[in-house]
PDB file of C-alpha atoms in Angstrom:
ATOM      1  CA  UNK A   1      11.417   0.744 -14.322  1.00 55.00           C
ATOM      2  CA  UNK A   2      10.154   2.105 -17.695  1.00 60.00           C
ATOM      3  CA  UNK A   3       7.934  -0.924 -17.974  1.00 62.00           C
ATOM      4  CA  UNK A   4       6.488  -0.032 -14.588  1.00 62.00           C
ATOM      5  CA  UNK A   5       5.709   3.809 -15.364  1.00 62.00           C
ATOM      6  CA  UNK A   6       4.058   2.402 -18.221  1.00 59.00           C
ATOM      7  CA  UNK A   7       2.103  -0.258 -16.801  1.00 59.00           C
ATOM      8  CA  UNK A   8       0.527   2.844 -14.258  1.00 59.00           C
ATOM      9  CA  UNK A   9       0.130   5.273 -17.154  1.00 58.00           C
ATOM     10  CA  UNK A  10      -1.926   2.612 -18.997  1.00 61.00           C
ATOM     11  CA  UNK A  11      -4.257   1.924 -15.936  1.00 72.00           C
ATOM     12  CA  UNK A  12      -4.346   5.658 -15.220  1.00 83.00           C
ATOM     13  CA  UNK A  13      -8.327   6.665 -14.766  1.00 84.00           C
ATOM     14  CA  UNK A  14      -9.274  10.230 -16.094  1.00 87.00           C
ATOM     15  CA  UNK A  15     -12.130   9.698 -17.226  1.00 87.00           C
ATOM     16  CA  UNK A  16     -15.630  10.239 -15.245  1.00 86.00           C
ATOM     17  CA  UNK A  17     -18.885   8.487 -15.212  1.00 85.00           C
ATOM     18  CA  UNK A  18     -21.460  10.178 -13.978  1.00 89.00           C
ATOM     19  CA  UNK A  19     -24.959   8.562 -13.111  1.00 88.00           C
ATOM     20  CA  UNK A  20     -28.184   9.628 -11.248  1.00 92.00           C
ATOM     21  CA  UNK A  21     -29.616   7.159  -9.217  1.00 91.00           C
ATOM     22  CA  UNK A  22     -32.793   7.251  -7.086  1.00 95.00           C
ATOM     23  CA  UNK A  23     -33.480   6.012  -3.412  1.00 95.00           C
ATOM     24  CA  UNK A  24     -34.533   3.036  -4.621  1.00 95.00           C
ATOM     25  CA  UNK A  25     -31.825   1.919  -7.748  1.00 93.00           C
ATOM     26  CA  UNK A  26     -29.257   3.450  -4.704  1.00 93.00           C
ATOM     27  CA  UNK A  27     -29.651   1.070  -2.485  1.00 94.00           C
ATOM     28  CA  UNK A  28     -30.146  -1.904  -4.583  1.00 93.00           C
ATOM     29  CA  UNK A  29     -26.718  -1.216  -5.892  1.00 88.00           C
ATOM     30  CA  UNK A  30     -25.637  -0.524  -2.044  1.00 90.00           C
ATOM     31  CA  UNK A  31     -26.943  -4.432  -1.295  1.00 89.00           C
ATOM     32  CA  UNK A  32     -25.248  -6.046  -3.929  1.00 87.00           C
ATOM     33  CA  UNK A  33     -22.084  -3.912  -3.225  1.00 85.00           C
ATOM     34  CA  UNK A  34     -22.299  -5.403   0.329  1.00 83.00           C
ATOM     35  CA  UNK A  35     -22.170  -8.842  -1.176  1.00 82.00           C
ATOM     36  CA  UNK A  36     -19.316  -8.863  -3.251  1.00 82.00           C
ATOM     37  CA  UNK A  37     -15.513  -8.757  -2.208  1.00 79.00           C
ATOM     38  CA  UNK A  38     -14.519  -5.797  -3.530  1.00 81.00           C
ATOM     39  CA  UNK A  39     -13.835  -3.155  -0.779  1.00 82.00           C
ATOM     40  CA  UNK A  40     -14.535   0.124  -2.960  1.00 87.00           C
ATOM     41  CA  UNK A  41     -17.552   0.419  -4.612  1.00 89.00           C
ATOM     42  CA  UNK A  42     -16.282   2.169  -7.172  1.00 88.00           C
ATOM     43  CA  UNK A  43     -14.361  -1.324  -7.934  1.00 86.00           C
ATOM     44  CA  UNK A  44     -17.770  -2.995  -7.704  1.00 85.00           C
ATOM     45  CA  UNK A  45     -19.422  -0.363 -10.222  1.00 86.00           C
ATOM     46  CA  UNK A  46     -16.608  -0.520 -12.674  1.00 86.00           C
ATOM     47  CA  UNK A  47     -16.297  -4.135 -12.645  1.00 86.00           C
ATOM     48  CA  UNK A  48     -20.388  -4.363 -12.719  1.00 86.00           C
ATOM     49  CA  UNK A  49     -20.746  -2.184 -15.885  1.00 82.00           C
ATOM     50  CA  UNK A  50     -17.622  -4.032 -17.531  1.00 83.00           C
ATOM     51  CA  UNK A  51     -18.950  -7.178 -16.815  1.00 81.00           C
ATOM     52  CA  UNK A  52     -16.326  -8.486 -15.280  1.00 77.00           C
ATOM     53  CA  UNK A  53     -16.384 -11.175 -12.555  1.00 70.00           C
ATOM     54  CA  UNK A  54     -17.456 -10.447  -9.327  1.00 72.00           C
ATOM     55  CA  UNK A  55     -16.897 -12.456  -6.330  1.00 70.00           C
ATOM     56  CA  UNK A  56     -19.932 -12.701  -3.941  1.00 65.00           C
ATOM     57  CA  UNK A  57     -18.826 -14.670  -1.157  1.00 56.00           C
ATOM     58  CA  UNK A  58     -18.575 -13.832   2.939  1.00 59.00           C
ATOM     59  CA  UNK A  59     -16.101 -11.570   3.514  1.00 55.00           C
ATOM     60  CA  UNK A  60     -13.920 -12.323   6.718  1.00 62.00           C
ATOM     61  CA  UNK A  61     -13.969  -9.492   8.939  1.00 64.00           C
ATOM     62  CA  UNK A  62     -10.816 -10.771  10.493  1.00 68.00           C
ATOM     63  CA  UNK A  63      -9.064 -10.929   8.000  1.00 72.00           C
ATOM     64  CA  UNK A  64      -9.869  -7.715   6.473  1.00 70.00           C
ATOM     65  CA  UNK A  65      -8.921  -6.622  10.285  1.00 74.00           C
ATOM     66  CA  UNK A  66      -5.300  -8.351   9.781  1.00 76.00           C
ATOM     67  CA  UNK A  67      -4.989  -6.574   6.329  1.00 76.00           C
ATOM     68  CA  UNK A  68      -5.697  -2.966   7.936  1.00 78.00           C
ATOM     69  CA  UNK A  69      -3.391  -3.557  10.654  1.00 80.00           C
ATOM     70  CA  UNK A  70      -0.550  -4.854   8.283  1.00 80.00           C
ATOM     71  CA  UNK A  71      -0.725  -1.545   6.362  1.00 81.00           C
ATOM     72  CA  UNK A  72      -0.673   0.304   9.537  1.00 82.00           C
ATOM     73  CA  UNK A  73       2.326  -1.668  10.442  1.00 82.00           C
ATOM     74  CA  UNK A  74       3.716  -1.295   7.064  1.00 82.00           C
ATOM     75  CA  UNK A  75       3.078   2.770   7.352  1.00 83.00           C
ATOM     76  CA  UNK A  76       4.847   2.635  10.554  1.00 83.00           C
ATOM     77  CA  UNK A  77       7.681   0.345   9.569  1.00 82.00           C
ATOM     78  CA  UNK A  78       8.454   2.974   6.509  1.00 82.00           C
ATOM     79  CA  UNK A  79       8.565   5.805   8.952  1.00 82.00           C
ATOM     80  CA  UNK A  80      11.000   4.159  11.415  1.00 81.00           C
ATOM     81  CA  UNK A  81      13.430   3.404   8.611  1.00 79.00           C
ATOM     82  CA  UNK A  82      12.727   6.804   7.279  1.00 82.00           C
ATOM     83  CA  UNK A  83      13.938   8.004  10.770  1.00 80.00           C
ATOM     84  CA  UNK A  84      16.685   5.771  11.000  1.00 79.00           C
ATOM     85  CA  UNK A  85      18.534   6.602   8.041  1.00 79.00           C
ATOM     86  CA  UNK A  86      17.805  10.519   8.558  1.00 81.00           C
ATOM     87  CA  UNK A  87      19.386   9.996  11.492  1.00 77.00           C
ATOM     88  CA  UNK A  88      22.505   7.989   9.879  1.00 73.00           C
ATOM     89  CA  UNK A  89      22.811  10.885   7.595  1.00 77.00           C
ATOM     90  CA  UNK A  90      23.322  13.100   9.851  1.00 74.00           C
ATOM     91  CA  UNK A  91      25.950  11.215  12.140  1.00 71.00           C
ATOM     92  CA  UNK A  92      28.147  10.742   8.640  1.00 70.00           C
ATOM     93  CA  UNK A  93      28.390  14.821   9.362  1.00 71.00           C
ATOM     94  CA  UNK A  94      30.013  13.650  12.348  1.00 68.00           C
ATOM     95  CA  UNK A  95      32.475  11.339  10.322  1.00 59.00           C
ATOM     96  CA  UNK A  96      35.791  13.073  10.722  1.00 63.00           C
ATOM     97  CA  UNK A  97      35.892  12.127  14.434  1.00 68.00           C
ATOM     98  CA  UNK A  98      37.661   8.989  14.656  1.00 67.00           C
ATOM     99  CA  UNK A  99      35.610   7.261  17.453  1.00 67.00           C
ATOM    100  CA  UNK A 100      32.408   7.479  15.538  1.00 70.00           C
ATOM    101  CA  UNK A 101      33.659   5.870  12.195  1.00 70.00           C
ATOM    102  CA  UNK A 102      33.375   2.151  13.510  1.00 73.00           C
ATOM    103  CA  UNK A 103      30.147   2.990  14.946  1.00 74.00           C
ATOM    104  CA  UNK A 104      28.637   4.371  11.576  1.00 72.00           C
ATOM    105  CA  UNK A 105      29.938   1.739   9.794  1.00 76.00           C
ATOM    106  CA  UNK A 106      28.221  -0.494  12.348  1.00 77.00           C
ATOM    107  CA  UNK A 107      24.635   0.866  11.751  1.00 77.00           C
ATOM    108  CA  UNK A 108      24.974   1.846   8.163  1.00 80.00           C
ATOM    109  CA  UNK A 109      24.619  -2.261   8.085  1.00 83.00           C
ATOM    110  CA  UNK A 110      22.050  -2.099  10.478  1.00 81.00           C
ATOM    111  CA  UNK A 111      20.156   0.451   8.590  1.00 79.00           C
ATOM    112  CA  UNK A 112      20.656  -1.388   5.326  1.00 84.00           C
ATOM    113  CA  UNK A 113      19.067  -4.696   7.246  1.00 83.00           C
ATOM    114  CA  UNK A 114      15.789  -2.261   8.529  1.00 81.00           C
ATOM    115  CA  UNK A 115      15.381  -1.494   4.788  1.00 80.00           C
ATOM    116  CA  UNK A 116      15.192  -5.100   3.957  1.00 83.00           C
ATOM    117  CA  UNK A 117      12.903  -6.117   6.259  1.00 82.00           C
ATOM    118  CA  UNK A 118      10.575  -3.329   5.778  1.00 80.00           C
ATOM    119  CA  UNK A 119      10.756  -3.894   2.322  1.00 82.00           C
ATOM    120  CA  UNK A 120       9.980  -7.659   2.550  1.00 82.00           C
ATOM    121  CA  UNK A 121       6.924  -6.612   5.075  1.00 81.00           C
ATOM    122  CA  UNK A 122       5.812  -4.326   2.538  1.00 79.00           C
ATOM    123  CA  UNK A 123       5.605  -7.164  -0.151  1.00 80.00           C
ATOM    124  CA  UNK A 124       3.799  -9.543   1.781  1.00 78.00           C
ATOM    125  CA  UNK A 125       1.629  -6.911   2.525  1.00 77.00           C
ATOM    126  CA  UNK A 126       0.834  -5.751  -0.771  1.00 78.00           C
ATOM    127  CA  UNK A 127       0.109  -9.509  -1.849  1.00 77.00           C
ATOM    128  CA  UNK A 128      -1.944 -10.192   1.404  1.00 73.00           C
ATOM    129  CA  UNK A 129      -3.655  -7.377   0.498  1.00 70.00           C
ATOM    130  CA  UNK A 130      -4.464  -7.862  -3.484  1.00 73.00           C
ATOM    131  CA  UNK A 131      -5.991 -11.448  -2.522  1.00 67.00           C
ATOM    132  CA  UNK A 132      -8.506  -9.907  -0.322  1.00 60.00           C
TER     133      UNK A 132
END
């Protein structure tokens, strides 16, 4: 964990860059944006003034279509297991009634099964998503 926060604090941005462009220098920078991969053009500036590699091949609308709906998904997937185990905390108030102790034991697995998956569909997501 420690080596993650420290990984983010390294590649923390503060710093700003500010540049005045006219009509003309805009949109040159606009075109060449347009045909590169990178989806930000903040990406695209930072990576042009670093002189970094930039790929300029056709982007495939479909599957930058597939990517947006996987993060959807993903975003939706978190909230239904967010839901789910709100709702399993809540029933374990309900705990000292006999009857319902086989059934929370029941979906406690259940829930811990959601929260696999979604994590697993989150992963894939997050790879599917750093190749494009």
């Amino acid at each position: 964990m420690k080596k993650k926060e420290e990984m983010k604090q390294k590649s923390k941005r503060e710093k700003w860059l500010h540049v005045r462009l006219n009509q003309s220098e805009y949109e040159k920078i606009q075109t060449q944006f347009k045909a590169t991969t990178c989806r930000k053009l903040s990406d695209f500036t930072r990576r042009k003034l670093l002189g970094q590699l930039l790929v300029g091949t056709f982007r495939n609308a479909s599957i930058d279509s597939l990517t947006e709906e996987l993060a959807q998904l993903k975003t939706e997937l978190s909230a239904a297991g967010n839901n789910f185990n709100q709702a399993v905390k809540k029933l374990h108030t309900l705990s000292k009634i006999k009857e319902f102790e086989h059934w929370l034991i029941s979906y406690e697995l259940d829930r811990r099964a959601l929260l696999r998956q979604v994590e697993k569909v989150s992963e894939h997501i997050s790879k599917a998503a750093e190749k494009w």
